[in-house]
Coordinates of C-alpha atoms and ligand atoms in Angstrom, one line a residue:
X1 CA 0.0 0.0 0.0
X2 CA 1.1 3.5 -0.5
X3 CA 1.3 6.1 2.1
X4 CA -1.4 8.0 0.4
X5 CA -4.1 4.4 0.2
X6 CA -3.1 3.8 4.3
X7 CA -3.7 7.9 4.9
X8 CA -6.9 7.3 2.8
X9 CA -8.0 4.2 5.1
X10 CA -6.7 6.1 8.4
X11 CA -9.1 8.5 7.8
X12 CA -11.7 6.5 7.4
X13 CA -12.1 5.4 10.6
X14 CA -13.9 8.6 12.3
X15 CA -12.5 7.9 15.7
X16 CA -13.0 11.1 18.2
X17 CA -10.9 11.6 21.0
X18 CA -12.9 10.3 24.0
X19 CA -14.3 7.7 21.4
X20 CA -13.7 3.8 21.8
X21 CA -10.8 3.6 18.8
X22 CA -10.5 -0.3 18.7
X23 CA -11.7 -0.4 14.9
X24 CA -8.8 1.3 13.5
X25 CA -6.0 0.1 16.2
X26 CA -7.1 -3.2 14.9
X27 CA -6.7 -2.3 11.3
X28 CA -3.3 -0.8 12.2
X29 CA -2.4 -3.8 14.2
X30 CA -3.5 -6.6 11.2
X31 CA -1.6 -4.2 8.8
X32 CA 1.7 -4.4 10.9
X33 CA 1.3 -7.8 11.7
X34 CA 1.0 -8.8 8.2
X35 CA 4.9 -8.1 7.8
X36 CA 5.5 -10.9 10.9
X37 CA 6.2 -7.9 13.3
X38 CA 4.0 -9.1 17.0
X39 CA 2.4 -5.8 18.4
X40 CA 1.0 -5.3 21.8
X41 CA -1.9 -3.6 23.2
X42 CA -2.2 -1.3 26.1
X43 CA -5.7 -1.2 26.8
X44 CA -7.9 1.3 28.8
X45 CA -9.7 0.0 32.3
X46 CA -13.1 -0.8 30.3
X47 CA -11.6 -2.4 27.4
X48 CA -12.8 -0.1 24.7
X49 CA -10.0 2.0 23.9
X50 CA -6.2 0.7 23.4
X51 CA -2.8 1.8 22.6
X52 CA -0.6 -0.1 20.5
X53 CA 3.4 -0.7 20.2
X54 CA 5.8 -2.6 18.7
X55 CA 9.2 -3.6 17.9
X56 CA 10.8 -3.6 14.4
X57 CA 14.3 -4.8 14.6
X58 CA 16.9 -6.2 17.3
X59 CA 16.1 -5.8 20.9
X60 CA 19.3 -3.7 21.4
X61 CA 18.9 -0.2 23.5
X62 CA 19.2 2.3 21.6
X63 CA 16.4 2.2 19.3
X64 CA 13.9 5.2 18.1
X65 CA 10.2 5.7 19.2
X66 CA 7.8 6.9 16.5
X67 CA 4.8 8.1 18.5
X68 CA 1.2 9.1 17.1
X69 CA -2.1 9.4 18.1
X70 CA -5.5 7.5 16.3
X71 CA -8.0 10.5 17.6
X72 CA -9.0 13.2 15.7
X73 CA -11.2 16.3 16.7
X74 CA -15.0 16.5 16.0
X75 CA -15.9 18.0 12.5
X76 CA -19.3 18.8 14.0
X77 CA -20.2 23.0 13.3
X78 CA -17.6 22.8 10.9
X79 CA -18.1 23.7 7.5
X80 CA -16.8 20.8 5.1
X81 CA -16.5 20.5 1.6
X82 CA -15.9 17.3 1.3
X83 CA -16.7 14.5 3.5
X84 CA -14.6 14.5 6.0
X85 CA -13.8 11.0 6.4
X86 CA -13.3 10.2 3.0
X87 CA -9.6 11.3 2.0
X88 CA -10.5 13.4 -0.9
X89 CA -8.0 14.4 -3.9
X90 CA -8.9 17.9 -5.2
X91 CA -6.1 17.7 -7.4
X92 CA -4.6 20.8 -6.0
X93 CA -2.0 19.0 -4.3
X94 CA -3.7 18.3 -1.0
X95 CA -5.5 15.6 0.3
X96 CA -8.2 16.6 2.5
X97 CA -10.1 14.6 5.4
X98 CA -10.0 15.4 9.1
X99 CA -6.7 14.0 10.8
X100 CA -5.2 13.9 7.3
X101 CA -2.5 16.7 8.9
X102 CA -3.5 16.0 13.3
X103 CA -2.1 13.4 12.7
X104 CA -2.7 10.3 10.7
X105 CA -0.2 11.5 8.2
X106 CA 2.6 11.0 10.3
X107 CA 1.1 7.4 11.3
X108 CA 0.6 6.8 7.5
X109 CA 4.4 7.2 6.8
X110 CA 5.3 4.8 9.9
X111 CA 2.9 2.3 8.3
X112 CA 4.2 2.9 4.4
X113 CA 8.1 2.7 5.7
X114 CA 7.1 -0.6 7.7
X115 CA 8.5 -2.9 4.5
X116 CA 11.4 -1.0 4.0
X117 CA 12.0 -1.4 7.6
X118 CA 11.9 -5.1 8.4
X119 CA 13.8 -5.5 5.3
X120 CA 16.6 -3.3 6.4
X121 CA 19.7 -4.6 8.4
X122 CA 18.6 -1.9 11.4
X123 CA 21.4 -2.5 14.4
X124 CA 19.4 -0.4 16.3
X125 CA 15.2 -1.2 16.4
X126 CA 12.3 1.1 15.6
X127 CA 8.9 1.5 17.6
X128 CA 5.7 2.3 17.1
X129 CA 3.9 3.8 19.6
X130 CA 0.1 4.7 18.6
X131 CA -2.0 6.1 21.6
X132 CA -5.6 7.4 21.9
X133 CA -7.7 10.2 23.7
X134 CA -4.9 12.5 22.7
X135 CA -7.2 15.5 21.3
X136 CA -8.9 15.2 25.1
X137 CA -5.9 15.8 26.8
X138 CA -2.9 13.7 26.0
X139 CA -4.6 11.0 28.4
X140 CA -3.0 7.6 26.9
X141 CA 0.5 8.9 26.4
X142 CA 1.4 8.3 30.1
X143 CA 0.9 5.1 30.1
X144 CA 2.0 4.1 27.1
X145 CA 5.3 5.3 27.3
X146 CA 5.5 3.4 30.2
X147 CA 4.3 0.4 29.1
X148 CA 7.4 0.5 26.4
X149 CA 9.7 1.0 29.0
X150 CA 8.7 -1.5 30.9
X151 CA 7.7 -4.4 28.4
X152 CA 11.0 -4.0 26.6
X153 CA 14.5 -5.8 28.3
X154 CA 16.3 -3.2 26.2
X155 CA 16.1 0.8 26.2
X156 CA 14.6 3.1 23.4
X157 CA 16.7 6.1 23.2
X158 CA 15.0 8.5 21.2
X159 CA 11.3 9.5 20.6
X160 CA 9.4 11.5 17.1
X161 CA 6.1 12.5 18.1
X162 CA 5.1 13.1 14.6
X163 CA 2.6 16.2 15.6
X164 CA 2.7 18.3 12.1
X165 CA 5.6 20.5 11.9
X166 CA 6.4 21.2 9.1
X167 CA 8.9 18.6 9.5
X168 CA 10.8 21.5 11.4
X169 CA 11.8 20.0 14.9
X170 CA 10.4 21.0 17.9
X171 CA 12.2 20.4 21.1
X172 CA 10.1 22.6 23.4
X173 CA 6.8 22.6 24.6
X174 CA 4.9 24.5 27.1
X175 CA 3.1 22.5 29.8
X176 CA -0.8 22.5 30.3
X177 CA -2.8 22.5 33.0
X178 CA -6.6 23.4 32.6
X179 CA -8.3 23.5 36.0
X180 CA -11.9 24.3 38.0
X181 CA -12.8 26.5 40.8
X182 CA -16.5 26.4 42.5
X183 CA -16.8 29.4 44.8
X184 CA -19.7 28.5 47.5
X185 CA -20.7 31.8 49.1
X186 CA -24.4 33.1 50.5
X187 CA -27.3 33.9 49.0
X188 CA -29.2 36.9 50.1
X189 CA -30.9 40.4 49.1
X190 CA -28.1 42.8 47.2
X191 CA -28.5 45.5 49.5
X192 CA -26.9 42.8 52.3
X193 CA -23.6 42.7 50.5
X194 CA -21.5 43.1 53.8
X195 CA -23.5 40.2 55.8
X196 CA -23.2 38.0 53.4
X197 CA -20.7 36.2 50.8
X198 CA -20.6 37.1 47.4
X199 CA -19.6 33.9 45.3
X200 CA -19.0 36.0 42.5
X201 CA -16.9 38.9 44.5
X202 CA -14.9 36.2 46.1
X203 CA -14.5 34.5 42.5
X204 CA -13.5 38.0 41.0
X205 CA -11.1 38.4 43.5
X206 CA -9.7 34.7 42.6
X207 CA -9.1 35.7 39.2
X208 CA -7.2 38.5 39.6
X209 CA -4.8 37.1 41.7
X210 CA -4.1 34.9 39.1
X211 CA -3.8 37.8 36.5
X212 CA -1.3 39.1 39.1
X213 CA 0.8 36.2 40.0
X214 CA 1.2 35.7 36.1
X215 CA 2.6 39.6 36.0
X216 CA 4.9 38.9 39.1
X217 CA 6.2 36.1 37.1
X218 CA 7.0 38.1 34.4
X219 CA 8.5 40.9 36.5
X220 CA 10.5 38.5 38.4
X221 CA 12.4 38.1 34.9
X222 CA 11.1 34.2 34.2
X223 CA 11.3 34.4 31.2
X224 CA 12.1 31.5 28.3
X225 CA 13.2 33.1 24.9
X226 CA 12.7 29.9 22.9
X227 CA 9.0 30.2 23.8
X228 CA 6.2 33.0 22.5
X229 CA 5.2 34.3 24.8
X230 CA 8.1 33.7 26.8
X231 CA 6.6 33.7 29.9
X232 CA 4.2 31.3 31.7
X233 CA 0.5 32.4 31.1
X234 CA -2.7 32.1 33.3
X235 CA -5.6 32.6 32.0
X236 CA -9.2 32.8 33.2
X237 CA -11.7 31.6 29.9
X238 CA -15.1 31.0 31.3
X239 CA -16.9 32.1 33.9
X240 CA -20.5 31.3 35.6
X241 CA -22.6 32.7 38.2
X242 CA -25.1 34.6 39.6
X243 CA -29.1 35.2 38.8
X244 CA -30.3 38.5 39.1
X245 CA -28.5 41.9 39.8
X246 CA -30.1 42.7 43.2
X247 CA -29.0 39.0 44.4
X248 CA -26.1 38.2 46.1
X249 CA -24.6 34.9 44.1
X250 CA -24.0 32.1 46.5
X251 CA -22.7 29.9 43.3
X252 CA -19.4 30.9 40.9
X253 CA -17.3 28.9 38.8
X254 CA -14.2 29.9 36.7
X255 CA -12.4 27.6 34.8
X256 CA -8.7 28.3 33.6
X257 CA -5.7 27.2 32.1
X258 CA -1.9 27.4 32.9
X259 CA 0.6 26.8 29.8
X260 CA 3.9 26.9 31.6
X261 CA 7.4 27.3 30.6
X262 CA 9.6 24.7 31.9
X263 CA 11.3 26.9 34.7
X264 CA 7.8 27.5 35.9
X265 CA 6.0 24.7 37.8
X266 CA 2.5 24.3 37.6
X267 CA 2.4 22.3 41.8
X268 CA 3.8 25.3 42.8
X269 CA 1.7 27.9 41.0
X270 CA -1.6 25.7 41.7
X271 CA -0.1 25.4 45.9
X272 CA 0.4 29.1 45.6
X273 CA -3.0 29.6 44.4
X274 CA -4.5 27.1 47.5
X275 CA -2.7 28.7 50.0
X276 CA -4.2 32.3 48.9
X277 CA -7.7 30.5 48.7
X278 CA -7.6 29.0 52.5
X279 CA -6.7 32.2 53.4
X280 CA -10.1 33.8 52.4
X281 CA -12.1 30.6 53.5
X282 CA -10.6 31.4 56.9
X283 CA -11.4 35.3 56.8
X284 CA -14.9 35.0 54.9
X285 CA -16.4 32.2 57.5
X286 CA -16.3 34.7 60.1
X287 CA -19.6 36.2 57.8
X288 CA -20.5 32.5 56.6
X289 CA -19.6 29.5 58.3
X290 CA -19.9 27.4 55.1
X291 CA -18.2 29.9 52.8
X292 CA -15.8 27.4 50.5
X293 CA -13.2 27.6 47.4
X294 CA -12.8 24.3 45.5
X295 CA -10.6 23.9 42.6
X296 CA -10.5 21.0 40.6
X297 CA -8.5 19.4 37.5
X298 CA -10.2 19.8 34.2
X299 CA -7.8 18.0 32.4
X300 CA -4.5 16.0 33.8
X301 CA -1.8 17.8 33.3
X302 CA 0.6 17.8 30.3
X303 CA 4.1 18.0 31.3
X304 CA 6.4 20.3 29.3
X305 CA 9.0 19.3 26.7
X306 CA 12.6 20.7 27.5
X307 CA 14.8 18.6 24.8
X308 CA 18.3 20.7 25.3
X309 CA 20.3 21.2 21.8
X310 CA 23.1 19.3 23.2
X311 CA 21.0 16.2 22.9
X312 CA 21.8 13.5 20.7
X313 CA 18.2 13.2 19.6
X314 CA 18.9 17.1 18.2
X315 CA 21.9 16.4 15.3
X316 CA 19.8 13.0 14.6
X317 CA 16.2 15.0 13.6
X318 CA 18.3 17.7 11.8
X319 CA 19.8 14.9 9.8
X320 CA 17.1 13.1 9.0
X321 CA 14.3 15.6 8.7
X322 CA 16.9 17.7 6.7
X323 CA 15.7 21.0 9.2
X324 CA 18.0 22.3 11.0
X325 CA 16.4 25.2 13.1
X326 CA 14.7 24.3 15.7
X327 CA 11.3 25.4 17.3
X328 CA 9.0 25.6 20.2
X329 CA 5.3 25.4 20.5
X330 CA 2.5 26.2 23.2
X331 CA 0.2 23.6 21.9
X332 CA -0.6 19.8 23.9
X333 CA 1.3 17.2 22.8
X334 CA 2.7 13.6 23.8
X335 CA 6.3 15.0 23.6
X336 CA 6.8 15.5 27.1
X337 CA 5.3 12.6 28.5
X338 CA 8.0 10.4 26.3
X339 CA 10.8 12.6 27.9
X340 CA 9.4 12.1 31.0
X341 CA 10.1 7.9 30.7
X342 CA 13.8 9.1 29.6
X343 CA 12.8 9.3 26.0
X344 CA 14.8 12.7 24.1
X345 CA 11.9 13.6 22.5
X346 CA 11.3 15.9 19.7
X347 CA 8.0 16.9 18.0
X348 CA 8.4 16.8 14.0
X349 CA 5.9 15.9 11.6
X350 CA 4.5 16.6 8.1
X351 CA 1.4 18.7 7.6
X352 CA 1.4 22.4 9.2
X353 CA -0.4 22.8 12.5
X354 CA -2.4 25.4 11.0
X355 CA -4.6 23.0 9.2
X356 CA -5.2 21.2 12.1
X357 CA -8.4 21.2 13.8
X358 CA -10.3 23.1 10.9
X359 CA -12.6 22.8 8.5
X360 CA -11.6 21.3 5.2
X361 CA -8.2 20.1 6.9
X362 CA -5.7 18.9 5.0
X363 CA -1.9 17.6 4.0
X364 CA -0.2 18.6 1.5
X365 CA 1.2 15.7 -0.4
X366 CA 4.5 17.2 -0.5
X367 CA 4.6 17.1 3.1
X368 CA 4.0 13.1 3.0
X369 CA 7.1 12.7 0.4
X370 CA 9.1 14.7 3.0
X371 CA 7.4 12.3 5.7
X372 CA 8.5 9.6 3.7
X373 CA 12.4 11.1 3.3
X374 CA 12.4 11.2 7.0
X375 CA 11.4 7.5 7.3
X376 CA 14.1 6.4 4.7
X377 CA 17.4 8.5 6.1
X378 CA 15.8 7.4 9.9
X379 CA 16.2 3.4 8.8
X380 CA 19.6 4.6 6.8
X381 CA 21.0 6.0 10.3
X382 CA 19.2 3.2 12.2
X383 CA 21.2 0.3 9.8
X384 CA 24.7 1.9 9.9
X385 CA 26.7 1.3 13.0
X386 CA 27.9 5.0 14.0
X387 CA 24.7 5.7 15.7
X388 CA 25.4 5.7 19.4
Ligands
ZN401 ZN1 -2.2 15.9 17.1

């Protein structure tokens, strides 16, 4: 099969992040299996959602990770063209179908270079490594990048997370936290406002000490260059409460989102955060005994990316993806969560992250020949012996 027939049947399996994704991890697993290569799942708790990885090559540490995710975002509001899920040819040198770019185009050229790969004399193995639930929250990368550190005697070195690039490696990332915070205050006529608790004043007040500590952040010079913006950013993007003007809200919610640069640790925001909130509990329950601040995690966090240009994995993606400038992004992706297992990750890809998510996405095909190049010179460094 082509890259371009394996993109078109990758696509047409409309599997949604949060969505059971067994139909095309069993496609990918019969299709890799074929070539006499034995895969292994790493299912979910209820069965209906699993990761897959294998070995191609000798169990020898040292060996390359090629990670991607199966889940694409919904197409629902969006205004399509084509069918989405139906890898259409417009003859304009693109291919469009949702995931064509996010990212079944890298998995495509993993599953196109699989001949070339088990008939190569690799001295050092390749992996795939194809998670789920990724466009939810990078949810399945955790434990999948555990599971190949663990179920292997030997040790992967590097990790691709094929997230489209441009084929322009990334090797930093900022980390994500999206959380909740339920403000329970007292209900009670407007005019009351200094008997009572305000769960929208009180929330108000929450969110500007977040907008603060961000500014002292900045002011206190922690700053990343590689990063725009360079600094860590909190942001508030929805918030709820309240029913009428002339009544005190007893109810407010905020939820926000911390993309951290890698000096800047999310615990230690978040604890920051806490302390400052049992510190009005404490003060506010003198007026309302059950006055409370609860803040909860939207997502799980995604840990940041911090691959340092020193790293092997750095001169290896320049060769091979035949980029040499590196880059940084403030987008969620499996990256860190490989270099958190001791994996030098890098993010690098073919499609442009601009046509992710959208309507009418697509890849260019130019981008999946470049894919391809990347594949080839990867199993001509991965066959010679100078690659420590
Ligand atoms: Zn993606």
């Amino acid at each position: 099969m082509t890259v371009e027939n394996i993109l078109a049947k990758l696509v047409s399996f409309p599997v949604l992040g949060g969505e059971s994704n067994l139909s095309i991890i069993h496609w990918i697993k019969e299709y890799i299996e074929s070539y006499g290569i034995t895969t292994t799942l790493v299912p979910n708790e209820e069965g209906n959602k699993a990761s897959l990885h294998c070995r191609i090559g000798p169990a020898i540490d040292g060996g390359m990770i090629l990670s991607g995710h199966t889940d694409v975002v919904p197409v629902k509001g969006q205004e399509w063209t084509t069918d989405p899920f139906k890898l259409t040819d417009k003859g304009d040198g693109k291919l469009y179908g949702r995931g064509s770019c996010d990212m079944k185009g890298f998995v495509a050229c993993c599953l196109a270079a699989l001949p070339n790969m088990v008939k190569a004399d690799l001295k050092k193995p390749v992996y795939f490594a194809f998670s789920y639930d990724e466009e939810i929250g990078c949810l399945a990368g955790p434990e999948l990048a555990q599971a190949i550190k663990t179920h292997y005697n030997e040790t992967p070195k590097y990790a691709i997370i094929g997230e489209p690039s441009l084929m322009e490696p990334i090797v930093g990332q900022k980390g994500i936290y999206i959380l909740e915070t339920y403000v329970n205050g007292s209900a009670g006529h407007s005019s009351r406002i200094k008997q009572e608790v305000s769960a929208i004043h009180e929330a108000m007040r929450l969110i500007l000490w977040l907008e603060n500590k961000m500014n002292r952040l900045i002011e206190d010079n922690r700053l990343d260059k590689r990063f725009h913006p360079p600094h860590s950013s909190i942001h508030v993007g929805q918030v709820n409460g309240g029913i009428a003007p002339n009544v005190i809200a007893d109810k407010a919610y905020f939820y926000w989102d911390l993309r951290t640069i890698p000096m800047d640790k999310t615990d230690t925001i978040v604890n920051e955060f806490e302390a400052y909130c049992r510190e009005r509990e404490q003060e506010l329950r003198q007026v309302f005994p059950d006055f409370k601040i609860k803040t909860i995690e939207n997502h799980p966090p995604v840990i940041h990316l911090d691959t340092k240009e020193t790293d092997d994995v750095v001169d290896l993606i320049k060769r091979i993806s035949g980029n040499s400038k590196l880059n940084t992004v403030a987008y969620g992706a499996e990256a860190g969560q490989f270099a958190a297992e001791g994996f030098q990750a890098v993010i690098c890809g073919p499609g442009s992250i601009a046509q992710a998510h959208r309507a009418d996405e697509f890849i260019a095909k130019d981008e999946l020949v470049k894919g391809m190049e990347m594949m080839n010179k990867l199993i001509t460094e991965l066959s010679s012996t100078h690659l420590q």
